[in-house]
Each structure stands twice: as C-alpha cells, then as structure tokens.
GROMACS .gro file of C-alpha atoms in nm:
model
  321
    1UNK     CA    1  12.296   5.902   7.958
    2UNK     CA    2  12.595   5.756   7.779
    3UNK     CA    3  12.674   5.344   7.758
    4UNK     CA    4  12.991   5.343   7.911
    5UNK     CA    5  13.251   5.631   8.080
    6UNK     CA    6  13.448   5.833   7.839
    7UNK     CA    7  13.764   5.727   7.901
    8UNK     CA    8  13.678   5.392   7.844
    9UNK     CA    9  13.532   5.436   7.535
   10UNK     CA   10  13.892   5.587   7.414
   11UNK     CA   11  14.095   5.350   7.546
   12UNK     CA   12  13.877   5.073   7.393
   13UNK     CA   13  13.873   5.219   7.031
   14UNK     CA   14  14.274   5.277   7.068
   15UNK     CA   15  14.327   4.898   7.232
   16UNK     CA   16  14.097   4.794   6.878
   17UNK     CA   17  14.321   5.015   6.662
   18UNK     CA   18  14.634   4.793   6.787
   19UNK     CA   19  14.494   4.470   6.760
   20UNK     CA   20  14.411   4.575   6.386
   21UNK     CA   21  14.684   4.617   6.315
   22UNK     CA   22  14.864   4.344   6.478
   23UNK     CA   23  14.622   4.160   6.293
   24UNK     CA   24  14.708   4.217   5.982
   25UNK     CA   25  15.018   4.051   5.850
   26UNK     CA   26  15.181   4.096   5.552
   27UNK     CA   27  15.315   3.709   5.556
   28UNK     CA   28  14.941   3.599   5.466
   29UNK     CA   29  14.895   3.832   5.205
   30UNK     CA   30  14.880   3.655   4.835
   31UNK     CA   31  15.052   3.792   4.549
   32UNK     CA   32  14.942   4.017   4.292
   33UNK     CA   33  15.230   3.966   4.059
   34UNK     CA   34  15.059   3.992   3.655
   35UNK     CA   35  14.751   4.109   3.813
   36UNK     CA   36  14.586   4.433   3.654
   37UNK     CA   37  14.351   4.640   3.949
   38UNK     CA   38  14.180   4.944   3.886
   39UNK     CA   39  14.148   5.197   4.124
   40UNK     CA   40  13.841   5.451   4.101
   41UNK     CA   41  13.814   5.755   4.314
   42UNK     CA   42  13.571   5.991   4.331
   43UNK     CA   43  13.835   6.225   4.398
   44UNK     CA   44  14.134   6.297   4.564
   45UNK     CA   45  14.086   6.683   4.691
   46UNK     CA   46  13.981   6.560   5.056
   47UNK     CA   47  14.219   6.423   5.314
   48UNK     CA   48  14.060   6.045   5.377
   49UNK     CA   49  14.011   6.018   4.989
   50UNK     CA   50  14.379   6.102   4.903
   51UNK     CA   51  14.564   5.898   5.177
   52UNK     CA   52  14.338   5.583   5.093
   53UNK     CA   53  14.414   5.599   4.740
   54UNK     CA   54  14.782   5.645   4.797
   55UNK     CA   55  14.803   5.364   5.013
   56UNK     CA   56  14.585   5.125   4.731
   57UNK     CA   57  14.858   5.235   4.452
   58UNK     CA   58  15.092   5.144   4.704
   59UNK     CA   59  15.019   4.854   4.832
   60UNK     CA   60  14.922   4.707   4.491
   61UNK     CA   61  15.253   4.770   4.394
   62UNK     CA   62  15.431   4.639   4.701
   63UNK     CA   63  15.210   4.322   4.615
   64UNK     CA   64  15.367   4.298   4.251
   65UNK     CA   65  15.068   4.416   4.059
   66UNK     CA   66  15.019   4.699   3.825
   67UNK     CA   67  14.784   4.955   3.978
   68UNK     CA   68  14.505   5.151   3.684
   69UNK     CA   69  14.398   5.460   3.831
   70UNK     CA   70  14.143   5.696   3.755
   71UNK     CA   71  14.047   6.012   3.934
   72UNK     CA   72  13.684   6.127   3.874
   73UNK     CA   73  13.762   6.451   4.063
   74UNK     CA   74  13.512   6.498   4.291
   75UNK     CA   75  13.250   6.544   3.927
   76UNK     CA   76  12.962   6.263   3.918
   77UNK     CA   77  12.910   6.233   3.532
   78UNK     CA   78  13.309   6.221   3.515
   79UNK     CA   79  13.255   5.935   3.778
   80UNK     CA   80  13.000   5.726   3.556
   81UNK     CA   81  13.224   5.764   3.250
   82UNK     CA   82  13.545   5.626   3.438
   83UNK     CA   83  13.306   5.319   3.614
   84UNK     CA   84  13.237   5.295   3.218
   85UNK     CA   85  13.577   5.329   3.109
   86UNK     CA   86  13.665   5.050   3.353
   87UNK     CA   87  13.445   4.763   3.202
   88UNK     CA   88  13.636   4.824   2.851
   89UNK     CA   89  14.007   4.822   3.002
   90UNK     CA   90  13.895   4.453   3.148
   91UNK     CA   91  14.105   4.444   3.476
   92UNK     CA   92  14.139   4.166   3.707
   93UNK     CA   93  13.910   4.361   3.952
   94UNK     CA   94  13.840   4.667   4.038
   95UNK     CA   95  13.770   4.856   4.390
   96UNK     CA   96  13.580   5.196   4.394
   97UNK     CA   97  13.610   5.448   4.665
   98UNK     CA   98  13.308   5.636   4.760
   99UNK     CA   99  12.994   5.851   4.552
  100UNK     CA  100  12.659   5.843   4.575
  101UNK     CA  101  12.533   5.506   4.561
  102UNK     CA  102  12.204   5.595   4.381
  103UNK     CA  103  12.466   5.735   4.066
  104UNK     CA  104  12.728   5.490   4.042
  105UNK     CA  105  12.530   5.106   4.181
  106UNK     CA  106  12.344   5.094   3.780
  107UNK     CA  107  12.759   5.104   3.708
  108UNK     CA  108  12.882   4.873   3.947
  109UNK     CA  109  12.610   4.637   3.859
  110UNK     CA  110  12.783   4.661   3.494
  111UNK     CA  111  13.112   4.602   3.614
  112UNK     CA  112  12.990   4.283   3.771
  113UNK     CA  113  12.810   4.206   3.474
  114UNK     CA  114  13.091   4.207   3.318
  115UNK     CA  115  13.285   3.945   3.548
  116UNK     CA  116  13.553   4.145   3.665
  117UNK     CA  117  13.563   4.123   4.040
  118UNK     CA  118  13.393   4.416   4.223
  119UNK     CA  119  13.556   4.577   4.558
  120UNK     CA  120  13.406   4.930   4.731
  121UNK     CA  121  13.577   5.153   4.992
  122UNK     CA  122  13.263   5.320   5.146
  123UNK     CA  123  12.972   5.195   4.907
  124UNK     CA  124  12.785   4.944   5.071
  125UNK     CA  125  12.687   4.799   4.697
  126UNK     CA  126  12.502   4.466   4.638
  127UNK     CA  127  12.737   4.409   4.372
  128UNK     CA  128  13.074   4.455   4.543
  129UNK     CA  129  13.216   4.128   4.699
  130UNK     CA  130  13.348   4.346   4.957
  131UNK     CA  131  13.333   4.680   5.096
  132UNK     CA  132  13.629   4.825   5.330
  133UNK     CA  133  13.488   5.051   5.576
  134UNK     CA  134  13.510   5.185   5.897
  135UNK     CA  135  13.193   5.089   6.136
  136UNK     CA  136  12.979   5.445   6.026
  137UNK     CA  137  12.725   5.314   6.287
  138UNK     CA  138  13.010   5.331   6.586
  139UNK     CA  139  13.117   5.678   6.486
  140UNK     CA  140  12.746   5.839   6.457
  141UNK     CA  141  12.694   5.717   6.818
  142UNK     CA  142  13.025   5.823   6.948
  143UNK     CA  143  13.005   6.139   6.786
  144UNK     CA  144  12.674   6.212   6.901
  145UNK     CA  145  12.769   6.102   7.263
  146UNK     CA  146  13.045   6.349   7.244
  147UNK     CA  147  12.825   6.603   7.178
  148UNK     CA  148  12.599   6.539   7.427
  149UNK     CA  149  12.805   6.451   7.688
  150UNK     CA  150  12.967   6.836   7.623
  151UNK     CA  151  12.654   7.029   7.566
  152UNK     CA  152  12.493   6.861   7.861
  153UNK     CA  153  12.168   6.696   7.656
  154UNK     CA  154  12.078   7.085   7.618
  155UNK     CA  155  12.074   7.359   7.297
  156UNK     CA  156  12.048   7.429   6.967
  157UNK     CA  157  12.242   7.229   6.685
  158UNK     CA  158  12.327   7.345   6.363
  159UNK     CA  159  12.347   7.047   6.151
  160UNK     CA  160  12.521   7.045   5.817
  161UNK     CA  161  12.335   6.771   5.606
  162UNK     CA  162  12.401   6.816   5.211
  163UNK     CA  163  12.500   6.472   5.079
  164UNK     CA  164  12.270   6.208   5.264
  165UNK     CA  165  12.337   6.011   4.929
  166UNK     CA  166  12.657   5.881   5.035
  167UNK     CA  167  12.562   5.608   5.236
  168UNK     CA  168  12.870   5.667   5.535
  169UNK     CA  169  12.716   5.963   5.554
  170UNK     CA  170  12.326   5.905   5.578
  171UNK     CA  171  12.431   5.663   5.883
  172UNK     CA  172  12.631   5.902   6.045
  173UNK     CA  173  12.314   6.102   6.024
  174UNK     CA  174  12.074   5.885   6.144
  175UNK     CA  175  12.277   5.817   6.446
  176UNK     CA  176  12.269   6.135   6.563
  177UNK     CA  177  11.895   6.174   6.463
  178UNK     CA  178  11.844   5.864   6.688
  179UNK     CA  179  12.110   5.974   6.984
  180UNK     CA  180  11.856   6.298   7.007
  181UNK     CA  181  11.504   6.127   7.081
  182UNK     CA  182  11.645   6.078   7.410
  183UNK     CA  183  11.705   6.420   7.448
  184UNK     CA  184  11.470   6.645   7.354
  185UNK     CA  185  11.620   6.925   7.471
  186UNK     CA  186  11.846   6.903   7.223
  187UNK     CA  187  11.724   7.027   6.879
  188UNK     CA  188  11.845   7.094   6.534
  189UNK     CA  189  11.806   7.431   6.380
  190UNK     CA  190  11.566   7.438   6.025
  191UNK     CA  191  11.628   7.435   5.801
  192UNK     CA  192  11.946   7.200   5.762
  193UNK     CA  193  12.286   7.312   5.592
  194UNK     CA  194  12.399   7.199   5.280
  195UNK     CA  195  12.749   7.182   5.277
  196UNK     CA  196  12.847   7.154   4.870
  197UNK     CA  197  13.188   7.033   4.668
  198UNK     CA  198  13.388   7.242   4.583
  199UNK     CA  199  13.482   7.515   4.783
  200UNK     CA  200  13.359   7.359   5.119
  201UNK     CA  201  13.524   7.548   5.342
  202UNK     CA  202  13.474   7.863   5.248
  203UNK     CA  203  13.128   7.779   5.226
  204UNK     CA  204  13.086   7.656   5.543
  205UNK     CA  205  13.237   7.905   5.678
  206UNK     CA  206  13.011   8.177   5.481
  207UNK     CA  207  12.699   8.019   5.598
  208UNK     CA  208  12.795   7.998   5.969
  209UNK     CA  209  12.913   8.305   5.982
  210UNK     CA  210  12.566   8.498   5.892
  211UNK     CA  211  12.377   8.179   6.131
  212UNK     CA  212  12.590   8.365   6.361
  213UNK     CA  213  12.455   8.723   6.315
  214UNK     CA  214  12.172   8.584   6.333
  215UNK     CA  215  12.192   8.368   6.688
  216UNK     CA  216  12.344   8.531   6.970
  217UNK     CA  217  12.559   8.404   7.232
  218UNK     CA  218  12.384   8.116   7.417
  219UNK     CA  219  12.104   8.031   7.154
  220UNK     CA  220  12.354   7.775   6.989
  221UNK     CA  221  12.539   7.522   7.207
  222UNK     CA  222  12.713   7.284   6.875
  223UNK     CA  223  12.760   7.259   6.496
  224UNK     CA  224  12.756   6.895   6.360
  225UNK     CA  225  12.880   6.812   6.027
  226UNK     CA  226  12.900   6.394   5.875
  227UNK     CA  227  13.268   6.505   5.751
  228UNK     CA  228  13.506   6.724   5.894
  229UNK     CA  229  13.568   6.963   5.588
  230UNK     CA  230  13.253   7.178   5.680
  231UNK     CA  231  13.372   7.151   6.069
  232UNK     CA  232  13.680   7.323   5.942
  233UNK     CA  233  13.516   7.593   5.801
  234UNK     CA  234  13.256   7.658   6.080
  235UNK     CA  235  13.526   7.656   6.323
  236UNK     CA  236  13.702   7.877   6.140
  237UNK     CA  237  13.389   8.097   6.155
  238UNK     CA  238  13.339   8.066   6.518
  239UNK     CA  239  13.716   8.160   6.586
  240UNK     CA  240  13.679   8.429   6.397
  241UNK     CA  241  13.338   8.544   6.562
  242UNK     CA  242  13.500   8.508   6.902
  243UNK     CA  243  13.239   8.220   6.949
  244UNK     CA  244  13.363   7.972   7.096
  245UNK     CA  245  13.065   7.878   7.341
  246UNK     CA  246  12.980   7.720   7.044
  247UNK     CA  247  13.156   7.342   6.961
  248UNK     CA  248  13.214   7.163   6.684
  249UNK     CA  249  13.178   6.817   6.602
  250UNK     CA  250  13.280   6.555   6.278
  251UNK     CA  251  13.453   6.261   6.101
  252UNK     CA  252  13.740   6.170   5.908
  253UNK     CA  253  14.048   6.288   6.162
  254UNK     CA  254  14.202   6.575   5.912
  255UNK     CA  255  14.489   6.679   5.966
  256UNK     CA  256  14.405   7.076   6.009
  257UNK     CA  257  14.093   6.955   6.209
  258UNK     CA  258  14.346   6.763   6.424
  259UNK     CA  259  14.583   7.033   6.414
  260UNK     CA  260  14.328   7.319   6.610
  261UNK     CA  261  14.244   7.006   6.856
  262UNK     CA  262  14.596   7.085   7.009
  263UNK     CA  263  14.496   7.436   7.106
  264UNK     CA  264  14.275   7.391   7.404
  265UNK     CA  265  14.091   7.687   7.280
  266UNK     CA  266  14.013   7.613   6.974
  267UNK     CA  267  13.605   7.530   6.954
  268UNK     CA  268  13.636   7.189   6.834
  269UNK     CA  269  13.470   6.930   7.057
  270UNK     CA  270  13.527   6.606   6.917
  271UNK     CA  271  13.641   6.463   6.579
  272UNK     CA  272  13.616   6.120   6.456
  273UNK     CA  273  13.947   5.979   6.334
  274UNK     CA  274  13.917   5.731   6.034
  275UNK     CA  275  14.251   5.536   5.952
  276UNK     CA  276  14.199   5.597   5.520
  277UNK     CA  277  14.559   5.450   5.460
  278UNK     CA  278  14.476   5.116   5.616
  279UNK     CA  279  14.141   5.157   5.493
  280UNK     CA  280  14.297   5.161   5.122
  281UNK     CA  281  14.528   4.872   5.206
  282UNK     CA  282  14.295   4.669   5.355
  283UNK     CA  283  14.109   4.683   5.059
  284UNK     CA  284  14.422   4.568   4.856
  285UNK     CA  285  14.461   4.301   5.075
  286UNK     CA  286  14.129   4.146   5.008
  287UNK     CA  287  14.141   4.174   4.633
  288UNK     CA  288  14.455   3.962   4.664
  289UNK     CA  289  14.301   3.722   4.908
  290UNK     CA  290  13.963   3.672   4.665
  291UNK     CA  291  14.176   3.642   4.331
  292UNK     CA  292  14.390   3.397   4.533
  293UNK     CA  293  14.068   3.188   4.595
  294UNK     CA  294  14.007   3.297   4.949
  295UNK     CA  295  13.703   3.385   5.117
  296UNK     CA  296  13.561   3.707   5.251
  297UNK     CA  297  13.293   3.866   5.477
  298UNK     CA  298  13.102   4.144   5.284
  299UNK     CA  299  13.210   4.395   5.509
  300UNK     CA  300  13.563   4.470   5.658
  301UNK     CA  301  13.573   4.720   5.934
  302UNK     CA  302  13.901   4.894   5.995
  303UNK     CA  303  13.902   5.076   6.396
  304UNK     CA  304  13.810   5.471   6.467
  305UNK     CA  305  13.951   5.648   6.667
  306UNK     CA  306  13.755   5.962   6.867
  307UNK     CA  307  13.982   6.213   6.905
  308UNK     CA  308  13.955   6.510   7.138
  309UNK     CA  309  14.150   6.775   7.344
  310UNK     CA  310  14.274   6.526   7.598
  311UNK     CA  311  14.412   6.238   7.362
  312UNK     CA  312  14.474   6.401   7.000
  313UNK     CA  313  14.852   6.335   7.052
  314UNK     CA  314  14.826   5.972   7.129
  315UNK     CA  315  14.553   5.933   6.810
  316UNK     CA  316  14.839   6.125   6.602
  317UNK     CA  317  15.055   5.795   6.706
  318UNK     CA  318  14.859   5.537   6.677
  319UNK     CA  319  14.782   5.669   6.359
  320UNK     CA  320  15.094   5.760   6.237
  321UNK     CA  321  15.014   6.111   6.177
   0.00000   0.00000   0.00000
C-alpha cells in the first residue's frame, strides 16, 4: 500500500522544487574572483552529467573564478589519471561528479591529502566536505511506488542492475529491493541485466528485445532501470515489439525519456526527474561559501521531481526544460 495518494506526492515534490529555488539567492553567494576550481567529470555523454557540468563552468564564471575542467569520458583509468592530474595543478578546490566510489575514494583521499578542498556531485566520499545530491533514497521509493501502484503489486520485473558501484545507484537499488518484500507477488527476473557504457541504448535495447522472444505477452508486467539511458532503449524495444503491456520505469528526467512521456502511448510509466543544472550550481555555490569561511552540512539535497503521463508538462516548467 503506498504512504500517501499520488497526487499528493507530486504536488509535494513540485511545492519542494519551488521553495529550492526560492531558496537559493544569488545575493548570499561569496565571490570567487582569483579563485582556481577544478571540475572533474566522469563524462559528459549522458544528459544529467552534461547539464551539471555546464552549469559548474558557468556558474564559476558568473562568480568571477576561473573554472579547470577535465573530462574523463566516461573511461575509469582516464578518471584516476585526471583525479591525479588534479593534485599537481594545486587548485583552490576541486568538486568531482560521479564514478565508482571503490576506483576514485584512494584518489580523493589524495586530493585531501593534499589540502586542496574536496567537493563531490554524487559520491558520498568521506573525504569530500560536501556532496551535492539529490535524495537517491526518495527517488528509489517513489520510483518503486510508481511501479507498484501501476502493475498492481503483481508480475514479473526485468531489472537492469550493471553498475551497483556508483553509490546513487546501489540506493536506488536497494529501494526497490526493499519496496518488493511487501509484495511478493512481485518478482525480478534472473538473472539481472547489465546495462554497460558505451553504447547503452542500443544495448538495452538488444537485450530486451530477445527477453522479449523469450516472454510472451502477460509474463512481464515492468522493466526497471537506476538511470534512464537503459529505459530508453527498452522502451524503444517494447515500441518496437508492439509491447506495450509492458512499462517502464527510471531516473534522471532525459529529455528523450521525457519526450515519449507526452505520447500517452508510449510504455513509459514513470521517470524520475533530477534537476543536474542546479545540482552543478549548487555545488558552486558551496565551494564559494566554504572558501569564504562558511559552514556546510555534508550533504546538500537539491528536489526530484516524478514525472509521468499526467504532469510531464508542468515538470518541463518547473524545470526549465
């Protein structure tokens, strides 16, 4: 049985997003004039990870610093030597955006080894002073609500489950894994998908498509996916199998994810929409506010926002999409 109605949820998480935002003014926000900050991506091929490193260049500038930035293109050795790189350019601090946590924390223990100030976007590191996220405990229960409220607590789920390393991801996970003791009628096809970088959409799409050769028409009721890159591609798949009994379910509000959410047709049942540009200048804003001798909480949480076929538009505005 779900917490609380629907509807209420929504209009919660959107009444959040606005008070956010109200939230945070600009007039508080020290300067960053003569300040050096790196910027280190994992990559910049997916939607969330390109808009919130656009909006850190950006607002770095707008705060009179000079942004360093270095792209480690979605490759995990290219992602240690860049953390590397980092401690010999000596910034004034330095915020990473995602990777797997058991690669890069050796690294960011370095970096604040080093004593240049340590910020994360999505790695919950004992060695960042602060990590900018959005609450990955929220959206693997409201994701896994959506899907049950839709499916009715009943089926099969497909699960696509290949980077439990990243740690927004291995909560999402374990949400869902915990929404589904209470419904046992519920269960997850073995073995697990792997969804892989690069080519995730295509691959996605490859492996759902023979799954769906496979299972006939009423022996799955939902695919589930931590990141909505593999949703793409399975609902590509089911669209293209004429499946759409089938729904589809994930995180990070992409644009083409978004986009089929406008059809009513389209077999997408819910998608979680993250807010990556405020994300990225959120985390901006608290480098200035620490080198500016301010305190901070180890976490900041920037709203989600659940989208679906009745309110998509409305999470297009509010995010500014």
């Amino acid at each position: 049985m779900l917490k609380k109605p629907f509807g209420k949820l929504i209009a919660a998480a959107l009444t959040m997003a606005v008070a956010w935002t109200a939230h945070a003014d600009d007039a508080v926000v020290p300067s960053l004039k003569g300040k050096r900050i790196a910027i280190s991506v994992t990559g910049t091929d997916h939607y969330f990870d390109l808009k919130a490193f656009q909006a850190q260049v950006a607002e770095v500038k707008r705060l009179g610093g000079t942004p360093i930035t270095l792209d480690a293109g979605r490759n995990d050795k290219n992602l240690v030597s860049q953390l590397q790189t980092v401690i010999a350019q000596k910034p004034d601090a330095v915020v990473q955006t995602l990777g797997t946590l058991s690669v890069i924390d050796p690294y960011l223990k370095k970096i604040k080894q080093a004593g240049i100030p340590l910020f994360t976007i999505d790695v919950p590191s004992a060695h960042s002073i602060n990590n900018t996220t959005s609450d990955n405990h929220e959206i693997g229960k409201n994701l896994a609500e959506q899907l049950i409220k839709d499916t009715g607590g009943k089926g099969n789920i497909l699960v696509f489950n290949g980077f439990y390393g990243v740690p927004v991801c291995a909560i999402r996970y374990d949400e869902l894994k915990a929404a589904l003791k209470n419904h046992p009628e519920l269960k997850i096809i073995q073995p697990e998908l792997r969804d892989v970088i690069p080519n995730t959409v295509q691959d996605a799409y490859t492996q759902v498509t023979a799954l769906l050769n496979k299972y006939p028409k009423g022996s799955i009721a939902a695919i589930w996916s931590a990141w909505d890159v593999p949703q793409l591609g399975a609902t590509k798949a089911l669209i293209a199998a004429g499946r759409s009994e089938i729904k589809t379910y994930g995180v990070d509000g992409s644009p083409e994810v978004l986009a089929l959410l406008n059809d009513p047709k389209a077999p997408v049942g819910g998608d979680v929409a993250q807010q990556p540009a405020e994300i990225g200048r959120t985390a901006i804003r608290n480098v200035a506010r620490y080198l500016a001798g301010q305190k901070l909480p180890k976490e900041s949480y920037v709203p989600t926002l659940l989208a679906n076929h009745g309110n998509v538009a409305e999470v297009n505005r509010l995010r500014g999409d």
